[in-house]
Amino acid sequence: MFQDQNGKLIPVEVAVMKKVGRESVDSEGKSAPVSLLDWYNLHQEVILVQERPVPSHDLFCHIDASGGCLNEEEAKIIMKQLVDAAIHLEKNGVFHRDIKSENILIETGSEVPRVRLIDFGLTSPGPHRLCLYLVGTRDHSPPEWLWFGGYTAGPTTVWQLGVVLFEMVHRSSQFRTIDFLMDRIHIRSTLSENLFVHLQTLQLHQPSVDRGSLFELPFPRFLPIFLPGHRTLGSFSSSS
């Protein structure tokens, strides 16, 4: 439970969804996280009434419907929006902890796919220090968790974004960190140079030294794309 500004205890998922999006019908479709429209505490369970984008399906199904792999241009469009969403969460002090293809909705009602984040049930609000227990998808755990038994929010989010990008551009591939670390799966050499280098950056093993934070990623070079209603690429650089 989380204590709101009025001293009322509310579920963490409700608190987070209130924080990262407006809690009204007017906010539908305006933020990357799906909107929380209402919620009910039934004591033994909590019912959330959330926006349902139509038409849409999750990214896992989107990849499958595309033959098990997306082309690079579509992957870049989706990735840019994902990073934008992750930066929005981080600026609001929110750590999703389980960004993966099944928790990403793709709206398919326009020429450009639109990304929406769902499932904030494992989210942690507030300042983030070293986490000593793992929540989320174990197969996608960051290397530092496997090596040292701890991880931090920023580099872990970058790692999870790398996993999503890997699965988007590798045909019918489901990523497992342990397989990657043991060289049982590899970044394919046939990717374009920019995408190959960027994926390497996202999945570098040393979190604080190499992988860095969302604000340090080389997106202006990686994503020569502008999308209506989104910030320009320069806003992704750490100097903006």
mmCIF file of C-alpha atoms in Angstrom:
data_model
loop_
_atom_site.group_PDB
_atom_site.id
_atom_site.type_symbol
_atom_site.label_atom_id
_atom_site.label_comp_id
_atom_site.label_asym_id
_atom_site.label_seq_id
_atom_site.Cartn_x
_atom_site.Cartn_y
_atom_site.Cartn_z
ATOM 1 C CA MET A 1 0.000 0.000 0.000
ATOM 2 C CA PHE A 2 1.036 3.614 -0.595
ATOM 3 C CA GLN A 3 0.083 6.703 1.391
ATOM 4 C CA ASP A 4 -1.192 9.512 -0.821
ATOM 5 C CA GLN A 5 -0.903 13.258 -0.138
ATOM 6 C CA ASN A 6 -4.093 13.141 1.941
ATOM 7 C CA GLY A 7 -2.751 10.385 4.159
ATOM 8 C CA LYS A 8 -5.023 7.759 2.609
ATOM 9 C CA LEU A 9 -3.629 4.280 1.969
ATOM 10 C CA ILE A 10 -4.145 3.185 -1.631
ATOM 11 C CA PRO A 11 -2.713 0.294 -3.690
ATOM 12 C CA VAL A 12 0.706 1.002 -5.192
ATOM 13 C CA GLU A 13 -0.571 0.275 -8.708
ATOM 14 C CA VAL A 14 -3.318 2.884 -8.272
ATOM 15 C CA ALA A 15 -0.853 5.435 -6.876
ATOM 16 C CA VAL A 16 1.521 4.913 -9.776
ATOM 17 C CA MET A 17 -1.155 5.125 -12.464
ATOM 18 C CA LYS A 18 -2.457 8.337 -10.884
ATOM 19 C CA LYS A 19 1.051 9.751 -10.879
ATOM 20 C CA VAL A 20 2.006 8.996 -14.475
ATOM 21 C CA GLY A 21 -1.317 9.805 -16.129
ATOM 22 C CA ARG A 22 -4.437 11.868 -15.583
ATOM 23 C CA GLU A 23 -7.240 10.001 -13.835
ATOM 24 C CA SER A 24 -10.115 11.018 -16.100
ATOM 25 C CA VAL A 25 -11.832 10.026 -19.314
ATOM 26 C CA ASP A 26 -10.300 13.119 -20.946
ATOM 27 C CA SER A 27 -6.843 11.575 -20.604
ATOM 28 C CA GLU A 28 -7.615 8.503 -22.727
ATOM 29 C CA GLY A 29 -5.081 8.064 -25.494
ATOM 30 C CA LYS A 30 -2.880 10.966 -24.414
ATOM 31 C CA SER A 31 -0.188 9.166 -22.429
ATOM 32 C CA ALA A 32 1.950 6.085 -23.059
ATOM 33 C CA PRO A 33 0.679 4.344 -19.904
ATOM 34 C CA VAL A 34 -2.958 3.341 -20.323
ATOM 35 C CA SER A 35 -5.251 5.618 -18.319
ATOM 36 C CA LEU A 36 -6.802 4.648 -14.990
ATOM 37 C CA LEU A 37 -10.473 5.620 -15.265
ATOM 38 C CA ASP A 38 -11.680 4.404 -11.859
ATOM 39 C CA TRP A 39 -10.917 1.889 -9.145
ATOM 40 C CA TYR A 40 -12.785 0.041 -6.395
ATOM 41 C CA ASN A 41 -11.432 -1.407 -3.166
ATOM 42 C CA LEU A 42 -13.435 -4.534 -2.327
ATOM 43 C CA HIS A 43 -11.178 -5.278 0.676
ATOM 44 C CA GLN A 44 -10.074 -8.710 -0.552
ATOM 45 C CA GLU A 45 -9.422 -7.467 -4.068
ATOM 46 C CA VAL A 46 -9.025 -4.239 -5.991
ATOM 47 C CA ILE A 47 -10.788 -3.656 -9.305
ATOM 48 C CA LEU A 48 -9.151 -1.248 -11.753
ATOM 49 C CA VAL A 49 -11.138 0.296 -14.598
ATOM 50 C CA GLN A 50 -8.612 1.100 -17.300
ATOM 51 C CA GLU A 51 -8.630 2.502 -20.791
ATOM 52 C CA ARG A 52 -8.843 -0.142 -23.520
ATOM 53 C CA PRO A 53 -7.256 1.055 -26.763
ATOM 54 C CA VAL A 54 -9.027 -0.343 -29.840
ATOM 55 C CA PRO A 55 -7.750 -1.755 -32.110
ATOM 56 C CA SER A 56 -4.622 -3.008 -30.390
ATOM 57 C CA HIS A 57 -2.718 -6.101 -29.354
ATOM 58 C CA ASP A 58 0.376 -6.677 -27.263
ATOM 59 C CA LEU A 59 3.837 -6.459 -28.792
ATOM 60 C CA PHE A 60 4.387 -10.208 -28.400
ATOM 61 C CA CYS A 61 1.348 -10.868 -30.626
ATOM 62 C CA HIS A 62 2.381 -8.032 -32.952
ATOM 63 C CA ILE A 63 5.776 -9.653 -33.535
ATOM 64 C CA ASP A 64 4.147 -13.051 -34.061
ATOM 65 C CA ALA A 65 1.645 -11.592 -36.549
ATOM 66 C CA SER A 66 4.571 -10.071 -38.459
ATOM 67 C CA GLY A 67 6.172 -13.464 -39.008
ATOM 68 C CA GLY A 68 8.203 -13.599 -35.800
ATOM 69 C CA CYS A 69 10.341 -10.531 -36.512
ATOM 70 C CA LEU A 70 9.807 -6.820 -37.222
ATOM 71 C CA ASN A 71 11.645 -4.861 -39.877
ATOM 72 C CA GLU A 72 14.189 -2.403 -38.525
ATOM 73 C CA GLU A 73 12.204 0.729 -39.352
ATOM 74 C CA GLU A 74 9.139 -0.432 -37.433
ATOM 75 C CA ALA A 75 11.325 -1.590 -34.532
ATOM 76 C CA LYS A 76 12.908 1.881 -34.399
ATOM 77 C CA ILE A 77 9.511 3.605 -34.333
ATOM 78 C CA ILE A 78 8.345 1.402 -31.462
ATOM 79 C CA MET A 79 11.649 1.728 -29.619
ATOM 80 C CA LYS A 80 11.618 5.527 -29.749
ATOM 81 C CA GLN A 81 8.186 5.612 -28.141
ATOM 82 C CA LEU A 82 9.222 3.052 -25.523
ATOM 83 C CA VAL A 83 12.191 5.151 -24.491
ATOM 84 C CA ASP A 84 9.991 8.248 -24.367
ATOM 85 C CA ALA A 85 7.603 6.360 -22.062
ATOM 86 C CA ALA A 86 10.433 5.059 -19.872
ATOM 87 C CA ILE A 87 11.891 8.557 -19.506
ATOM 88 C CA HIS A 88 8.444 9.853 -18.508
ATOM 89 C CA LEU A 89 8.232 7.186 -15.790
ATOM 90 C CA GLU A 90 11.749 7.867 -14.530
ATOM 91 C CA LYS A 91 11.131 11.624 -14.348
ATOM 92 C CA ASN A 92 8.101 10.833 -12.185
ATOM 93 C CA GLY A 93 10.161 8.584 -9.913
ATOM 94 C CA VAL A 94 8.526 5.381 -11.149
ATOM 95 C CA PHE A 95 10.311 2.082 -11.863
ATOM 96 C CA HIS A 96 8.065 -0.280 -13.889
ATOM 97 C CA ARG A 97 10.280 -3.336 -13.200
ATOM 98 C CA ASP A 98 8.662 -5.538 -15.859
ATOM 99 C CA ILE A 99 8.896 -3.875 -19.267
ATOM 100 C CA LYS A 100 8.513 -6.715 -21.776
ATOM 101 C CA SER A 101 6.666 -7.434 -25.006
ATOM 102 C CA GLU A 102 3.608 -8.818 -23.186
ATOM 103 C CA ASN A 103 3.267 -5.568 -21.188
ATOM 104 C CA ILE A 104 3.410 -3.291 -24.232
ATOM 105 C CA LEU A 105 0.266 -2.599 -26.249
ATOM 106 C CA ILE A 106 0.564 -1.612 -29.896
ATOM 107 C CA GLU A 107 -2.311 0.491 -31.228
ATOM 108 C CA THR A 108 -2.829 -0.477 -34.849
ATOM 109 C CA GLY A 109 -5.496 1.987 -35.943
ATOM 110 C CA SER A 110 -3.126 4.392 -37.713
ATOM 111 C CA GLU A 111 -0.245 4.273 -40.191
ATOM 112 C CA VAL A 112 2.315 4.492 -37.379
ATOM 113 C CA PRO A 113 2.069 1.943 -34.530
ATOM 114 C CA ARG A 114 1.495 3.623 -31.162
ATOM 115 C CA VAL A 115 2.982 2.247 -27.943
ATOM 116 C CA ARG A 116 1.050 1.979 -24.659
ATOM 117 C CA LEU A 117 2.398 0.537 -21.401
ATOM 118 C CA ILE A 118 0.269 -1.760 -19.251
ATOM 119 C CA ASP A 119 0.516 -3.816 -16.040
ATOM 120 C CA PHE A 120 1.874 -1.586 -13.291
ATOM 121 C CA GLY A 121 1.299 -4.233 -10.617
ATOM 122 C CA LEU A 122 5.013 -4.697 -9.892
ATOM 123 C CA THR A 123 5.892 -1.021 -10.126
ATOM 124 C CA SER A 124 7.861 0.724 -7.415
ATOM 125 C CA PRO A 125 7.175 4.435 -6.780
ATOM 126 C CA GLY A 126 9.565 6.864 -5.127
ATOM 127 C CA PRO A 127 13.375 7.096 -5.004
ATOM 128 C CA HIS A 128 15.257 3.968 -5.989
ATOM 129 C CA ARG A 129 18.322 2.582 -4.327
ATOM 130 C CA LEU A 130 19.882 -0.852 -4.647
ATOM 131 C CA CYS A 131 17.176 -3.545 -4.958
ATOM 132 C CA LEU A 132 18.066 -6.801 -3.241
ATOM 133 C CA TYR A 133 15.061 -8.870 -4.316
ATOM 134 C CA LEU A 134 13.962 -9.630 -7.839
ATOM 135 C CA VAL A 135 10.462 -9.010 -9.132
ATOM 136 C CA GLY A 136 9.308 -9.213 -12.702
ATOM 137 C CA THR A 137 10.341 -11.686 -15.380
ATOM 138 C CA ARG A 138 13.222 -13.810 -14.113
ATOM 139 C CA ASP A 139 14.377 -14.765 -17.620
ATOM 140 C CA HIS A 140 14.982 -11.044 -18.295
ATOM 141 C CA SER A 141 16.849 -10.267 -15.076
ATOM 142 C CA PRO A 142 19.819 -7.904 -15.513
ATOM 143 C CA PRO A 143 23.290 -9.493 -15.326
ATOM 144 C CA GLU A 144 24.104 -7.639 -12.095
ATOM 145 C CA TRP A 145 21.297 -9.511 -10.342
ATOM 146 C CA LEU A 146 22.747 -12.865 -11.398
ATOM 147 C CA TRP A 147 26.272 -11.833 -10.463
ATOM 148 C CA PHE A 148 25.827 -9.738 -7.331
ATOM 149 C CA GLY A 149 22.234 -10.258 -6.143
ATOM 150 C CA GLY A 150 21.278 -6.593 -6.580
ATOM 151 C CA TYR A 151 20.221 -4.083 -9.224
ATOM 152 C CA THR A 152 19.144 -0.450 -9.627
ATOM 153 C CA ALA A 153 16.276 1.129 -11.537
ATOM 154 C CA GLY A 154 17.900 3.057 -14.397
ATOM 155 C CA PRO A 155 20.316 0.443 -15.772
ATOM 156 C CA THR A 156 17.691 -2.285 -15.298
ATOM 157 C CA THR A 157 15.159 -0.349 -17.388
ATOM 158 C CA VAL A 158 17.806 0.071 -20.093
ATOM 159 C CA TRP A 159 18.478 -3.683 -19.976
ATOM 160 C CA GLN A 160 14.764 -4.493 -20.304
ATOM 161 C CA LEU A 161 14.473 -2.153 -23.295
ATOM 162 C CA GLY A 162 17.404 -4.011 -24.837
ATOM 163 C CA VAL A 163 15.575 -7.300 -24.347
ATOM 164 C CA VAL A 164 12.485 -5.902 -26.099
ATOM 165 C CA LEU A 165 14.571 -4.601 -28.998
ATOM 166 C CA PHE A 166 16.389 -7.938 -29.279
ATOM 167 C CA GLU A 167 13.101 -9.832 -29.508
ATOM 168 C CA MET A 168 11.714 -7.398 -32.094
ATOM 169 C CA VAL A 169 14.557 -7.920 -34.587
ATOM 170 C CA HIS A 170 15.523 -11.566 -34.026
ATOM 171 C CA ARG A 171 13.133 -13.992 -35.678
ATOM 172 C CA SER A 172 11.016 -16.041 -33.239
ATOM 173 C CA SER A 173 13.552 -15.449 -30.468
ATOM 174 C CA GLN A 174 12.622 -15.315 -26.787
ATOM 175 C CA PHE A 175 15.445 -13.765 -24.807
ATOM 176 C CA ARG A 176 16.940 -15.289 -21.656
ATOM 177 C CA THR A 177 19.690 -13.382 -19.854
ATOM 178 C CA ILE A 178 21.553 -16.524 -18.827
ATOM 179 C CA ASP A 179 21.659 -17.712 -22.462
ATOM 180 C CA PHE A 180 22.994 -14.331 -23.571
ATOM 181 C CA LEU A 181 25.714 -14.286 -20.901
ATOM 182 C CA MET A 182 26.776 -17.832 -21.781
ATOM 183 C CA ASP A 183 26.954 -16.983 -25.511
ATOM 184 C CA ARG A 184 24.125 -19.334 -26.431
ATOM 185 C CA ILE A 185 22.329 -16.492 -28.227
ATOM 186 C CA HIS A 186 23.924 -13.576 -30.077
ATOM 187 C CA ILE A 187 23.067 -10.244 -31.660
ATOM 188 C CA ARG A 188 22.822 -11.091 -35.356
ATOM 189 C CA SER A 189 25.524 -9.577 -37.525
ATOM 190 C CA THR A 190 23.128 -8.820 -40.407
ATOM 191 C CA LEU A 191 21.537 -5.893 -38.537
ATOM 192 C CA SER A 192 22.371 -2.409 -39.767
ATOM 193 C CA GLU A 193 25.476 -0.961 -38.129
ATOM 194 C CA ASN A 194 23.557 1.657 -36.114
ATOM 195 C CA LEU A 195 21.076 -0.880 -34.768
ATOM 196 C CA PHE A 196 23.798 -3.433 -33.995
ATOM 197 C CA VAL A 197 25.864 -0.886 -32.041
ATOM 198 C CA HIS A 198 22.809 0.436 -30.224
ATOM 199 C CA LEU A 199 21.682 -3.037 -29.175
ATOM 200 C CA GLN A 200 25.187 -3.705 -27.890
ATOM 201 C CA THR A 201 24.979 -0.499 -25.830
ATOM 202 C CA LEU A 202 21.665 -1.519 -24.297
ATOM 203 C CA GLN A 203 22.975 -4.945 -23.349
ATOM 204 C CA LEU A 204 26.455 -4.186 -22.046
ATOM 205 C CA HIS A 205 27.137 -6.239 -18.953
ATOM 206 C CA GLN A 206 28.456 -3.591 -16.559
ATOM 207 C CA PRO A 207 25.429 -1.487 -15.528
ATOM 208 C CA SER A 208 26.997 1.591 -13.961
ATOM 209 C CA VAL A 209 30.102 1.815 -16.151
ATOM 210 C CA ASP A 210 28.910 0.807 -19.621
ATOM 211 C CA ARG A 211 25.140 0.524 -19.949
ATOM 212 C CA GLY A 212 24.342 3.869 -18.334
ATOM 213 C CA SER A 213 20.923 5.467 -18.006
ATOM 214 C CA LEU A 214 18.053 6.297 -20.342
ATOM 215 C CA PHE A 215 19.349 9.856 -20.689
ATOM 216 C CA GLU A 216 22.752 8.677 -21.951
ATOM 217 C CA LEU A 217 21.601 6.513 -24.853
ATOM 218 C CA PRO A 218 22.764 7.548 -28.362
ATOM 219 C CA PHE A 219 19.271 7.970 -29.808
ATOM 220 C CA PRO A 220 19.908 10.869 -32.216
ATOM 221 C CA ARG A 221 22.278 8.609 -34.186
ATOM 222 C CA PHE A 222 20.175 5.474 -33.818
ATOM 223 C CA LEU A 223 16.723 6.875 -34.603
ATOM 224 C CA PRO A 224 16.585 9.345 -37.517
ATOM 225 C CA ILE A 225 12.776 9.520 -37.131
ATOM 226 C CA PHE A 226 10.279 12.143 -36.057
ATOM 227 C CA LEU A 227 6.791 11.138 -34.966
ATOM 228 C CA PRO A 228 3.752 13.459 -34.760
ATOM 229 C CA GLY A 229 2.986 14.423 -31.184
ATOM 230 C CA HIS A 230 6.315 13.232 -29.809
ATOM 231 C CA ARG A 231 9.421 15.123 -28.763
ATOM 232 C CA THR A 232 12.210 15.635 -31.258
ATOM 233 C CA LEU A 233 15.172 13.320 -31.144
ATOM 234 C CA GLY A 234 17.384 15.928 -29.527
ATOM 235 C CA SER A 235 15.284 15.692 -26.380
ATOM 236 C CA PHE A 236 16.592 12.167 -25.787
ATOM 237 C CA SER A 237 20.191 13.299 -25.362
ATOM 238 C CA SER A 238 21.624 13.959 -21.934
ATOM 239 C CA SER A 239 22.504 17.516 -22.941
ATOM 240 C CA SER A 240 18.909 18.580 -23.679
#
